[in-house]
Short mmCIF file of C-alpha atoms in Angstrom, two decimals:
data_model
loop_
_atom_site.label_atom_id
_atom_site.label_comp_id
_atom_site.label_asym_id
_atom_site.label_seq_id
_atom_site.Cartn_x
_atom_site.Cartn_y
_atom_site.Cartn_z
CA MET A 1 -21.31 15.56 -17.49
CA THR A 2 -18.50 13.06 -17.49
CA SER A 3 -19.62 9.46 -16.73
CA PHE A 4 -17.46 7.35 -14.44
CA PRO A 5 -18.10 3.62 -14.94
CA THR A 6 -17.07 1.27 -12.17
CA ILE A 7 -15.58 -2.09 -12.96
CA ALA A 8 -18.78 -3.74 -12.03
CA SER A 9 -20.95 -1.52 -14.19
CA ALA A 10 -18.53 -1.61 -17.16
CA ALA A 11 -18.45 -5.37 -16.90
CA ARG A 12 -22.21 -5.55 -17.14
CA ASP A 13 -22.21 -3.14 -20.07
CA ILE A 14 -19.48 -5.11 -21.90
CA ALA A 15 -21.29 -8.41 -21.27
CA ALA A 16 -24.55 -6.93 -22.67
CA LYS A 17 -22.59 -5.48 -25.66
CA ARG A 18 -23.67 -2.02 -24.70
CA ILE A 19 -20.11 -0.73 -24.72
CA SER A 20 -17.06 -1.62 -26.74
CA PRO A 21 -13.82 -2.49 -24.87
CA VAL A 22 -11.91 -0.58 -27.54
CA GLU A 23 -14.03 2.59 -27.10
CA LEU A 24 -13.77 2.16 -23.27
CA MET A 25 -9.96 1.93 -23.52
CA LYS A 26 -9.78 4.93 -25.85
CA ASP A 27 -11.94 7.03 -23.59
CA HIS A 28 -9.79 6.25 -20.57
CA LEU A 29 -6.46 6.63 -22.40
CA ALA A 30 -7.61 10.02 -23.71
CA ARG A 31 -8.65 11.12 -20.23
CA SER A 32 -5.41 9.94 -18.81
CA GLU A 33 -3.27 11.76 -21.40
CA LYS A 34 -5.31 14.92 -20.76
CA LEU A 35 -5.04 14.89 -16.99
CA ASN A 36 -1.51 13.44 -16.56
CA PRO A 37 0.40 16.74 -17.07
CA ALA A 38 -1.32 17.98 -13.90
CA LEU A 39 -1.39 14.69 -11.94
CA HIS A 40 1.76 12.84 -13.04
CA ALA A 41 -0.02 9.66 -12.07
CA PHE A 42 1.45 7.75 -15.08
CA ILE A 43 5.18 7.63 -15.72
CA ARG A 44 4.64 5.58 -18.93
CA PHE A 45 1.71 4.94 -21.30
CA THR A 46 1.49 1.77 -23.24
CA PRO A 47 -1.04 2.53 -25.95
CA GLU A 48 0.00 -0.21 -28.32
CA ILE A 49 -0.47 -2.85 -25.63
CA ALA A 50 -3.76 -1.20 -24.65
CA LEU A 51 -5.12 -1.33 -28.17
CA GLU A 52 -4.04 -4.95 -28.70
CA GLN A 53 -5.53 -6.11 -25.40
CA ALA A 54 -8.80 -4.08 -25.98
CA ARG A 55 -9.19 -5.49 -29.47
CA ALA A 56 -8.71 -8.97 -28.09
CA ALA A 57 -11.41 -8.36 -25.38
CA GLU A 58 -13.67 -6.99 -28.09
CA ALA A 59 -13.22 -10.10 -30.16
CA ARG A 60 -14.14 -12.21 -27.14
CA GLN A 61 -17.19 -9.98 -26.56
CA ALA A 62 -18.32 -10.62 -30.10
CA ALA A 63 -17.75 -14.31 -29.82
CA GLY A 64 -19.65 -14.50 -26.51
CA ALA A 65 -16.39 -15.76 -24.93
CA LEU A 66 -15.65 -13.15 -22.24
CA ARG A 67 -13.31 -14.28 -19.51
CA GLY A 68 -15.21 -12.61 -16.71
CA PRO A 69 -15.82 -9.22 -15.14
CA LEU A 70 -12.33 -7.95 -15.78
CA ASP A 71 -12.39 -8.64 -19.53
CA GLY A 72 -11.90 -5.30 -21.34
CA ILE A 73 -11.42 -3.26 -18.13
CA PRO A 74 -8.83 -0.45 -18.35
CA ILE A 75 -6.23 -0.75 -15.61
CA ALA A 76 -2.60 0.20 -14.93
CA HIS A 77 0.16 -1.13 -12.79
CA LYS A 78 2.36 0.43 -10.12
CA ASP A 79 5.85 0.66 -11.55
CA ILE A 80 7.28 -1.88 -9.15
CA TYR A 81 5.26 -4.68 -10.87
CA GLU A 82 7.44 -6.21 -13.60
CA THR A 83 5.88 -6.12 -17.01
CA ALA A 84 7.38 -8.22 -19.88
CA GLY A 85 8.96 -5.95 -22.50
CA VAL A 86 7.83 -2.73 -20.71
CA THR A 87 10.32 -0.75 -18.70
CA THR A 88 9.83 -1.26 -14.98
CA THR A 89 11.80 1.22 -12.91
CA GLY A 90 10.52 1.45 -9.40
CA HIS A 91 10.32 5.18 -10.25
CA SER A 92 14.09 5.17 -9.79
CA ARG A 93 17.05 6.23 -11.81
CA VAL A 94 18.70 3.01 -10.51
CA LEU A 95 16.46 0.85 -12.75
CA GLU A 96 15.66 3.56 -15.33
CA HIS A 97 16.40 1.17 -18.26
CA HIS A 98 15.22 -2.11 -16.69
CA VAL A 99 13.02 -4.09 -19.15
CA PRO A 100 11.84 -7.34 -17.61
CA LYS A 101 11.57 -10.48 -19.66
CA MET A 102 8.47 -11.75 -17.73
CA ASP A 103 5.34 -10.32 -16.26
CA SER A 104 5.00 -10.43 -12.47
CA ALA A 105 2.53 -13.10 -11.27
CA VAL A 106 -0.26 -10.58 -10.61
CA VAL A 107 0.25 -8.73 -13.91
CA ARG A 108 -0.06 -12.18 -15.64
CA ARG A 109 -3.18 -13.09 -13.75
CA TRP A 110 -4.88 -9.74 -14.57
CA ARG A 111 -3.83 -10.03 -18.19
CA GLU A 112 -5.25 -13.53 -18.34
CA ALA A 113 -8.50 -12.17 -16.83
CA GLY A 114 -8.72 -9.83 -19.82
CA THR A 115 -7.68 -6.49 -18.30
CA VAL A 116 -6.37 -3.77 -20.65
CA MET A 117 -3.14 -2.16 -19.45
CA LEU A 118 -2.91 1.56 -20.10
CA GLY A 119 0.53 2.04 -18.68
CA LYS A 120 2.78 2.14 -15.57
CA LEU A 121 2.02 4.28 -12.56
CA ALA A 122 4.02 6.53 -10.36
CA THR A 123 5.23 5.19 -7.05
CA HIS A 124 7.48 6.47 -4.30
CA GLU A 125 11.01 5.40 -5.28
CA PHE A 126 11.15 1.58 -4.73
CA ALA A 127 7.96 2.02 -2.65
CA TRP A 128 9.60 4.04 0.14
CA GLY A 129 11.32 7.18 -1.14
CA GLY A 130 8.84 10.02 -1.69
CA PRO A 131 7.36 12.36 -2.43
CA SER A 132 10.60 13.24 -4.24
CA PHE A 133 11.30 15.97 -6.78
CA ASP A 134 14.77 14.82 -7.81
CA LEU A 135 13.80 11.56 -9.66
CA PRO A 136 13.47 11.04 -13.37
CA TRP A 137 9.59 11.54 -13.02
CA PRO A 138 7.78 13.97 -10.77
CA PRO A 139 5.63 12.73 -7.88
CA ALA A 140 1.95 12.09 -8.47
CA ARG A 141 -0.43 14.88 -7.30
CA ASN A 142 -3.85 14.51 -5.55
CA PRO A 143 -6.74 15.10 -7.95
CA TRP A 144 -8.82 16.62 -5.15
CA ASN A 145 -6.17 19.39 -5.10
CA THR A 146 -3.07 19.12 -7.08
CA GLU A 147 -1.04 21.10 -4.54
CA TYR A 148 -1.64 18.25 -2.10
CA PHE A 149 0.03 14.90 -1.39
CA THR A 150 -1.54 11.64 -2.61
CA GLY A 151 -0.09 9.51 0.20
CA GLY A 152 2.41 6.80 -0.78
CA SER A 153 3.79 4.72 -1.99
CA SER A 154 1.07 3.70 -4.44
CA SER A 155 0.67 7.35 -5.33
CA GLY A 156 0.04 7.04 -9.00
CA THR A 157 -2.64 4.42 -8.51
CA GLY A 158 -4.46 6.52 -5.93
CA ALA A 159 -4.41 9.57 -8.15
CA ALA A 160 -5.35 7.75 -11.39
CA VAL A 161 -8.34 5.79 -9.83
CA ALA A 162 -9.67 8.94 -8.12
CA ALA A 163 -9.45 10.94 -11.32
CA GLY A 164 -11.18 8.27 -13.39
CA MET A 165 -8.13 7.67 -15.58
CA ILE A 166 -8.41 3.94 -14.90
CA LEU A 167 -11.04 1.78 -13.27
CA GLY A 168 -8.53 0.03 -10.99
CA GLY A 169 -4.87 -0.64 -10.51
CA THR A 170 -2.22 -2.50 -8.61
CA GLY A 171 -0.78 -1.21 -5.34
CA SER A 172 1.58 -2.70 -2.89
CA ASP A 173 1.48 -2.32 0.88
CA THR A 174 4.46 -2.75 3.25
CA GLY A 175 3.52 -0.21 5.86
CA GLY A 176 0.30 1.27 4.39
CA SER A 177 1.18 1.98 0.74
CA ILE A 178 -2.28 0.94 -0.47
CA ARG A 179 -4.37 2.14 2.43
CA GLY A 180 -2.66 5.54 2.80
CA PRO A 181 -3.19 6.72 -0.76
CA ALA A 182 -6.69 5.20 -0.77
CA SER A 183 -7.50 7.42 2.27
CA LEU A 184 -5.99 10.61 0.93
CA CYS A 185 -7.34 10.20 -2.56
CA GLY A 186 -10.80 9.06 -1.44
CA ILE A 187 -10.95 5.64 -3.07
CA ALA A 188 -11.01 1.99 -1.81
CA GLY A 189 -7.96 -0.15 -1.39
CA ILE A 190 -7.32 -3.41 0.35
CA LYS A 191 -4.07 -4.87 1.70
CA PRO A 192 -5.00 -8.52 1.51
CA SER A 193 -3.88 -11.14 4.02
CA TYR A 194 -0.14 -11.76 3.84
CA GLY A 195 0.29 -14.73 1.54
CA LEU A 196 -2.95 -14.44 -0.29
CA CYS A 197 -1.44 -12.82 -3.36
CA SER A 198 1.74 -13.62 -5.10
CA ARG A 199 4.57 -11.10 -5.00
CA THR A 200 6.73 -12.81 -7.60
CA GLY A 201 8.02 -10.24 -9.96
CA VAL A 202 7.33 -7.28 -7.76
CA LEU A 203 10.32 -5.16 -6.71
CA PRO A 204 10.64 -5.91 -3.00
CA LEU A 205 10.89 -3.51 -0.06
CA SER A 206 10.51 -5.82 3.04
CA GLN A 207 9.78 -9.44 2.30
CA SER A 208 8.13 -10.10 5.64
CA LEU A 209 5.81 -7.18 5.27
CA ASP A 210 5.25 -6.70 1.53
CA THR A 211 1.76 -7.37 0.22
CA THR A 212 0.29 -6.94 -3.29
CA GLY A 213 -3.28 -5.72 -3.58
CA PRO A 214 -5.74 -3.73 -5.61
CA MET A 215 -7.06 -0.18 -5.50
CA ALA A 216 -10.35 0.96 -7.08
CA TRP A 217 -13.14 3.49 -6.75
CA THR A 218 -15.43 1.06 -4.93
CA VAL A 219 -15.12 -1.83 -2.55
CA GLU A 220 -16.94 -3.99 -5.01
CA ASP A 221 -14.36 -3.26 -7.64
CA CYS A 222 -11.60 -4.14 -5.20
CA ALA A 223 -13.23 -7.48 -4.61
CA LEU A 224 -13.44 -8.12 -8.31
CA LEU A 225 -9.77 -7.19 -8.80
CA LEU A 226 -8.61 -9.09 -5.70
CA ASP A 227 -10.51 -12.19 -6.85
CA ALA A 228 -8.33 -12.26 -9.91
CA MET A 229 -5.11 -11.90 -7.82
CA THR A 230 -5.45 -14.74 -5.43
CA GLY A 231 -4.20 -18.30 -5.54
CA HIS A 232 -1.12 -20.22 -4.44
CA ASP A 233 2.11 -19.43 -6.38
CA ALA A 234 4.87 -21.88 -5.68
CA THR A 235 7.41 -19.32 -7.00
CA ASP A 236 6.67 -17.01 -3.99
CA PRO A 237 7.85 -18.54 -0.67
CA SER A 238 5.29 -16.36 1.17
CA SER A 239 2.37 -17.55 -0.88
CA ALA A 240 -0.12 -19.44 1.25
CA ASN A 241 -0.92 -22.94 0.00
CA ARG A 242 -4.63 -22.87 0.63
CA PRO A 243 -7.79 -22.79 -1.56
CA ARG A 244 -8.77 -19.50 -3.12
CA PRO A 245 -11.30 -17.70 -1.02
CA ASP A 246 -14.74 -16.84 -2.28
CA LEU A 247 -14.67 -13.06 -2.13
CA LEU A 248 -17.73 -12.31 -4.14
CA SER A 249 -20.78 -14.40 -3.35
CA GLY A 250 -21.26 -12.93 0.16
CA LEU A 251 -20.25 -9.36 -0.74
CA ASN A 252 -23.79 -8.08 -0.25
CA GLY A 253 -24.45 -10.17 2.80
CA GLY A 254 -24.53 -7.21 5.23
CA VAL A 255 -23.00 -6.92 8.62
CA ARG A 256 -25.83 -8.06 10.98
CA GLY A 257 -24.32 -9.87 13.90
CA LEU A 258 -20.69 -8.96 13.11
CA ARG A 259 -18.73 -7.93 16.22
CA ILE A 260 -16.64 -4.83 15.40
CA GLY A 261 -13.97 -3.60 17.78
CA VAL A 262 -13.01 0.02 17.59
CA ILE A 263 -9.40 0.68 18.52
CA ARG A 264 -10.33 4.04 19.92
CA HIS A 265 -7.09 4.67 21.77
CA PHE A 266 -5.16 4.51 18.50
CA HIS A 267 -6.93 7.45 17.00
CA GLU A 268 -7.99 9.40 20.06
CA ASP A 269 -5.03 9.04 22.43
CA ASP A 270 -1.98 7.43 20.79
CA CYS A 271 -2.24 9.79 17.81
CA LYS A 272 -5.20 12.13 17.88
CA VAL A 273 -6.61 12.39 14.35
CA SER A 274 -8.15 15.34 12.64
CA PRO A 275 -11.75 16.32 13.25
CA GLY A 276 -12.62 15.19 9.71
CA MET A 277 -11.04 11.74 10.25
CA ALA A 278 -12.66 11.36 13.68
CA ALA A 279 -16.01 12.20 12.17
CA GLY A 280 -15.51 9.69 9.37
CA ILE A 281 -14.72 6.91 11.84
CA GLN A 282 -17.83 7.82 13.86
CA HIS A 283 -19.92 7.75 10.71
CA LEU A 284 -18.51 4.35 9.74
CA THR A 285 -19.20 2.77 13.07
CA SER A 286 -22.68 4.30 13.52
CA THR A 287 -23.65 3.28 9.99
CA LEU A 288 -22.55 -0.32 10.56
CA ALA A 289 -24.30 -0.33 13.89
CA ALA A 290 -27.53 0.84 12.39
CA GLN A 291 -27.23 -2.18 10.03
CA GLY A 292 -27.02 -4.61 12.89
CA ALA A 293 -23.32 -4.85 13.70
CA GLU A 294 -22.26 -4.93 17.34
CA ILE A 295 -19.81 -2.18 18.05
CA ARG A 296 -17.44 -2.38 21.07
CA GLU A 297 -14.20 -0.74 22.14
CA VAL A 298 -11.01 -2.76 22.26
CA LYS A 299 -7.57 -2.16 23.70
CA LEU A 300 -4.32 -3.15 22.03
CA PRO A 301 -0.73 -2.23 22.92
CA PRO A 302 0.16 1.38 22.07
CA LEU A 303 0.31 2.39 18.42
CA ALA A 304 3.92 3.42 19.09
CA ASP A 305 4.84 -0.09 19.88
CA PHE A 306 3.61 -1.37 16.53
CA ASN A 307 5.41 1.53 14.82
CA ALA A 308 8.71 0.79 16.55
CA ALA A 309 8.70 -2.84 15.51
CA GLY A 310 7.31 -2.19 12.10
CA TRP A 311 9.67 0.50 11.05
CA LEU A 312 12.77 -1.32 12.35
CA ILE A 313 11.86 -4.35 10.35
CA LEU A 314 10.84 -2.44 7.27
CA ALA A 315 13.92 -0.29 7.28
CA ALA A 316 16.41 -3.13 8.01
CA ASP A 317 14.82 -5.33 5.27
CA ALA A 318 14.84 -2.47 2.77
CA TYR A 319 18.47 -1.80 3.57
CA ALA A 320 19.26 -5.55 2.94
CA VAL A 321 17.46 -5.28 -0.40
CA HIS A 322 19.42 -2.17 -1.48
CA GLU A 323 22.75 -2.71 0.29
CA THR A 324 24.80 -3.35 -2.91
CA TRP A 325 23.20 -0.64 -5.01
CA MET A 326 23.57 1.79 -2.06
CA ARG A 327 27.28 1.15 -2.07
CA GLU A 328 27.69 1.26 -5.89
CA LYS A 329 25.03 3.74 -7.00
CA TYR A 330 24.34 5.92 -3.96
CA ARG A 331 23.84 9.13 -5.96
CA ALA A 332 21.52 7.48 -8.44
CA TYR A 333 18.85 7.29 -5.71
CA GLY A 334 16.71 10.26 -4.82
CA GLU A 335 17.69 12.07 -1.61
CA PHE A 336 14.73 10.82 0.42
CA LEU A 337 15.28 7.12 -0.21
CA ARG A 338 19.04 7.08 -0.01
CA GLU A 339 19.06 8.99 3.28
CA ARG A 340 16.31 6.85 4.79
CA LEU A 341 18.29 3.75 3.72
CA ALA A 342 21.43 5.26 5.25
CA VAL A 343 19.57 5.57 8.60
CA ALA A 344 18.55 2.01 8.15
CA ALA A 345 22.19 1.00 7.90
CA THR A 346 22.50 2.00 11.62
CA ILE A 347 20.05 -0.74 12.75
CA THR A 348 21.95 -3.56 14.43
CA SER A 349 21.15 -7.32 14.16
CA ALA A 350 20.07 -7.23 17.81
CA ASP A 351 17.67 -4.37 17.10
CA TYR A 352 16.20 -6.38 14.21
CA LEU A 353 15.76 -9.52 16.21
CA GLN A 354 14.21 -7.73 19.09
CA ALA A 355 11.80 -6.06 16.70
CA GLN A 356 10.86 -9.48 15.34
CA ARG A 357 10.45 -10.85 18.85
CA ARG A 358 8.29 -7.89 19.83
CA ARG A 359 6.32 -8.41 16.58
CA ARG A 360 5.33 -11.81 17.74
CA GLU A 361 4.03 -10.43 21.05
CA LEU A 362 2.08 -7.80 19.26
CA CYS A 363 0.53 -10.44 16.93
CA GLU A 364 -0.46 -12.42 19.94
CA ALA A 365 -2.11 -9.37 21.53
CA VAL A 366 -4.10 -8.69 18.37
CA THR A 367 -5.15 -12.37 18.04
CA ALA A 368 -6.40 -12.38 21.63
CA VAL A 369 -8.63 -9.35 20.94
CA MET A 370 -9.92 -10.86 17.76
CA ALA A 371 -11.10 -13.89 19.56
CA ASP A 372 -14.11 -11.78 20.48
CA CYS A 373 -14.24 -9.60 17.38
CA ASP A 374 -14.83 -10.26 13.72
CA LEU A 375 -13.41 -6.90 12.58
CA LEU A 376 -11.44 -3.92 13.85
CA VAL A 377 -11.86 -0.28 12.94
CA THR A 378 -9.46 2.69 13.22
CA ALA A 379 -8.09 5.54 11.18
CA ALA A 380 -6.13 4.92 7.94
CA GLN A 381 -4.29 8.19 8.29
CA PRO A 382 -3.84 10.98 10.89
CA GLY A 383 -6.06 13.20 8.80
CA GLU A 384 -6.57 14.69 5.39
CA ALA A 385 -3.86 15.09 2.76
CA ARG A 386 -1.38 17.87 3.38
CA PRO A 387 0.42 20.17 0.87
CA ILE A 388 2.91 18.05 -1.00
CA HIS A 389 5.78 20.42 -0.33
CA GLN A 390 5.24 20.03 3.46
CA MET A 391 6.13 16.32 3.31
CA THR A 392 9.52 15.80 4.97
CA LYS A 393 12.28 13.33 4.40
CA TRP A 394 11.81 11.78 7.86
CA ALA A 395 8.05 11.63 7.92
CA SER A 396 8.03 7.94 8.05
CA PHE A 397 9.68 8.05 11.44
CA GLU A 398 8.06 11.21 12.80
CA VAL A 399 4.35 10.76 12.08
CA PRO A 400 2.56 7.79 13.68
CA ASN A 401 1.40 5.24 11.21
CA PHE A 402 -2.06 3.61 11.59
CA THR A 403 -1.50 1.06 8.88
CA ILE A 404 1.68 -0.77 9.68
CA PRO A 405 0.22 -2.64 12.65
CA PHE A 406 -1.56 -4.84 10.20
CA ASN A 407 1.50 -5.46 8.01
CA LEU A 408 3.16 -6.73 11.20
CA THR A 409 0.27 -9.08 11.89
CA GLY A 410 -0.45 -9.94 8.24
CA GLN A 411 -4.25 -9.33 8.61
CA PRO A 412 -6.45 -8.06 5.75
CA ALA A 413 -7.17 -4.40 6.00
CA LEU A 414 -9.39 -2.21 3.81
CA THR A 415 -9.47 1.53 3.45
CA VAL A 416 -12.96 2.82 2.70
CA CYS A 417 -13.80 6.50 2.06
CA THR A 418 -15.65 7.91 5.04
CA GLY A 419 -16.32 11.43 3.81
CA PHE A 420 -14.60 14.74 3.42
CA GLY A 421 -12.76 16.88 5.92
CA ALA A 422 -10.80 20.05 5.95
CA GLY A 423 -10.57 21.75 2.56
CA GLY A 424 -12.95 19.26 1.06
CA MET A 425 -10.20 16.64 1.10
CA PRO A 426 -11.31 13.03 1.49
CA VAL A 427 -10.76 10.88 4.54
CA GLY A 428 -10.80 7.05 4.92
CA ALA A 429 -10.80 4.58 7.73
CA GLN A 430 -9.52 1.07 8.01
CA ILE A 431 -11.63 -2.12 8.40
CA VAL A 432 -9.43 -5.03 9.57
CA GLY A 433 -10.19 -8.67 9.65
CA ARG A 434 -8.70 -11.92 10.78
CA ALA A 435 -6.08 -13.52 8.58
CA PHE A 436 -7.56 -14.90 5.39
CA GLU A 437 -11.04 -13.46 6.25
CA ASP A 438 -10.65 -10.87 3.50
CA ALA A 439 -14.24 -11.61 2.38
CA THR A 440 -15.64 -10.41 5.70
CA VAL A 441 -13.57 -7.16 5.46
CA LEU A 442 -14.89 -6.56 1.94
CA ARG A 443 -18.45 -7.34 3.00
CA ALA A 444 -18.38 -4.79 5.80
CA GLY A 445 -16.81 -2.16 3.49
CA GLN A 446 -19.41 -2.87 0.83
CA ALA A 447 -22.24 -2.43 3.41
CA TYR A 448 -20.86 0.91 4.56
CA GLU A 449 -20.11 2.22 1.13
CA LEU A 450 -23.54 1.54 -0.25
CA ALA A 451 -25.19 3.13 2.74
CA ALA A 452 -22.89 6.16 2.91
CA GLY A 453 -23.20 7.49 -0.56
CA TRP A 454 -19.78 9.08 -0.81
CA ARG A 455 -19.13 7.40 -4.21
CA ALA A 456 -21.25 9.95 -6.01
CA GLN A 457 -18.58 12.71 -5.58
CA ARG A 458 -15.53 12.89 -7.83
CA PRO A 459 -12.65 15.41 -7.92
CA ALA A 460 -13.72 18.56 -9.77
CA MET A 461 -10.77 18.41 -12.18
CA ALA A 462 -11.96 14.95 -13.38
CA ALA A 463 -15.41 16.16 -14.42
CA MET B 1 13.34 10.97 22.59
CA ALA B 2 16.46 8.93 22.28
CA GLN B 3 19.72 10.52 21.45
CA PRO B 4 21.28 10.17 17.96
CA LEU B 5 24.23 7.84 17.59
CA ASP B 6 27.47 9.46 18.57
CA LYS B 7 29.58 10.79 15.76
CA ALA B 8 32.33 8.18 15.85
CA HIS B 9 29.91 5.27 16.06
CA PHE B 10 27.83 6.75 13.25
CA GLU B 11 30.84 7.33 11.02
CA ALA B 12 32.05 3.79 11.53
CA LEU B 13 28.67 2.40 10.44
CA MET B 14 28.52 4.57 7.38
CA ALA B 15 32.07 3.50 6.49
CA GLN B 16 31.14 -0.17 7.05
CA ALA B 17 28.21 0.29 4.71
CA GLY B 18 30.51 1.90 2.15
CA LEU B 19 28.58 5.15 1.98
CA ASP B 20 30.53 8.18 0.97
CA LEU B 21 28.55 11.11 2.51
CA THR B 22 29.04 14.85 2.66
CA GLU B 23 29.42 16.49 6.06
CA ALA B 24 25.92 17.94 5.70
CA GLU B 25 24.49 14.57 4.82
CA LYS B 26 26.16 13.02 7.74
CA ASP B 27 24.74 15.66 10.08
CA GLY B 28 21.16 15.16 8.85
CA ILE B 29 21.25 11.37 8.79
CA ARG B 30 22.95 11.10 12.19
CA ALA B 31 20.29 13.30 13.69
CA ALA B 32 17.61 11.09 12.18
CA SER B 33 19.27 8.06 13.82
CA ALA B 34 17.51 9.26 17.01
CA HIS B 35 14.30 7.76 15.61
CA THR B 36 15.77 4.32 15.01
CA GLN B 37 17.48 4.47 18.44
CA ALA B 38 14.08 5.31 20.04
CA ALA B 39 12.42 2.45 18.15
CA ALA B 40 15.24 0.01 19.19
CA ALA B 41 14.70 1.02 22.87
CA ARG B 42 10.91 0.60 22.59
CA VAL B 43 11.04 -2.98 21.22
CA ARG B 44 13.19 -4.16 24.07
CA THR B 45 10.44 -5.06 26.41
CA PRO B 46 10.92 -7.26 29.43
CA ARG B 47 11.08 -10.92 28.63
CA GLU B 48 11.93 -14.29 29.96
CA VAL B 49 15.54 -15.28 29.49
CA SER B 50 14.50 -18.32 27.44
CA VAL B 51 11.99 -16.54 25.14
CA GLU B 52 12.16 -17.62 21.55
CA SER B 53 12.87 -14.95 18.99
CA ALA B 54 10.52 -14.87 16.06
CA THR B 55 13.01 -16.31 13.70
CA ILE B 56 12.54 -19.98 14.50
CA PHE B 57 11.16 -22.09 11.65
CA THR B 58 9.25 -25.40 11.50
CA LEU B 59 10.69 -28.28 9.45
CA LYS B 60 8.16 -30.16 7.42
CA GLY B 61 9.01 -33.80 7.06
CA ALA B 62 8.16 -35.96 4.00
CA GLY B 63 4.54 -36.08 3.35
CA ALA B 64 3.79 -33.04 5.50
#
């Protein structure tokens, strides 16, 4: 029987000198190399860096000088996070040979916390174009069924965490790119409050929506990883200049007295979710109610309104990022991304400004609802993962998106696994908090996860 | 569902963007422009004539 440590359990074992960071790294690198031909979660391994970092962690372990709970923990980074001396491509031919001189801010912070980088992870091209089969690397596959989609764009991170290749990894979330793969791969992932984590050195998609964040098997592990990501960074204009939040001391504080608003019309009327997803949301709310949370129904503007504003802003911002390369290197992009960006070139300045104006109204509507609620709950996806070859070029525009509302508002939003639906595929729901109340979101996710017991089940291929 | 951009308008936008597309690509992308047209219509909700857009910014004076 394969054992699957979490970050929290591995940290305890490293601190107690029951396990060696070098052996932990070797076990996970070997597992990753064994599973990667089927999962394509990694596009590049960095075994020399991993060995050097693991040996350094082991030396600190021997000296009684561990840096904290991430010291010696095997992780990997989505390939839009720049890594000094290690090719960072955005999973694109456009940057196939791009070798950054510096680490991105988050990579540096995790490195300084002692993490051990096993490699770089697959993403949808520049975090929007996928799943694509015409890029230099194939798309990641879902470890619960390798014929199925992982969600995107943090596809490699979702697959690698679920399969136990790594204990945690970086994702990024512009319209749901952490929370979508977390739902479809059955893991935990948090899009932190906008401004909580630096984006410096991360290839951009939409600067007013982009958020960096962690993905891991458990909510507790997400909290540990996020704790090492936060803090003001003067090099990122979006970085909030406020004290680092305490994400850990109240994690096991329970939900008694929390007021939780269920946005029922999102997942029952605006976009009716699958029976499995609906059952998961019901299980989440009934479990939290049984622990003393107060559950109520809330009403927001239609999900389609959030999608309209969100996609116009995301697409226009993305086109602005890629405008020059689109003109000069159009055929170097994969078909999905270049054609989505070509559609984005039809968005006018008036469309964009109207979308930003509407965004402010939508933010105000959510703020008003949250005056009486501590948290919101809705689906993270319309349902379970679908076969990867059924994913279409225009899916971003065609399928309503449950996650982009909280990119528009900047609120923290966590996906937590809420069970298994059709075909035994996992489902996950979102828990959303007020801006900079990430700790409350994590506390509710932790309370549910510990009570639900879904963390005992791993994909069969990983065993 | 909104209509896609008309062909002349679409081709002008692609030329402005400097994108050299095949006829098949033009057809597919132009059809997909119906999605952005629908979104553009949806965000144009009724508003006061003097309403601020969301692109104002606040100056912080010395010591702020």
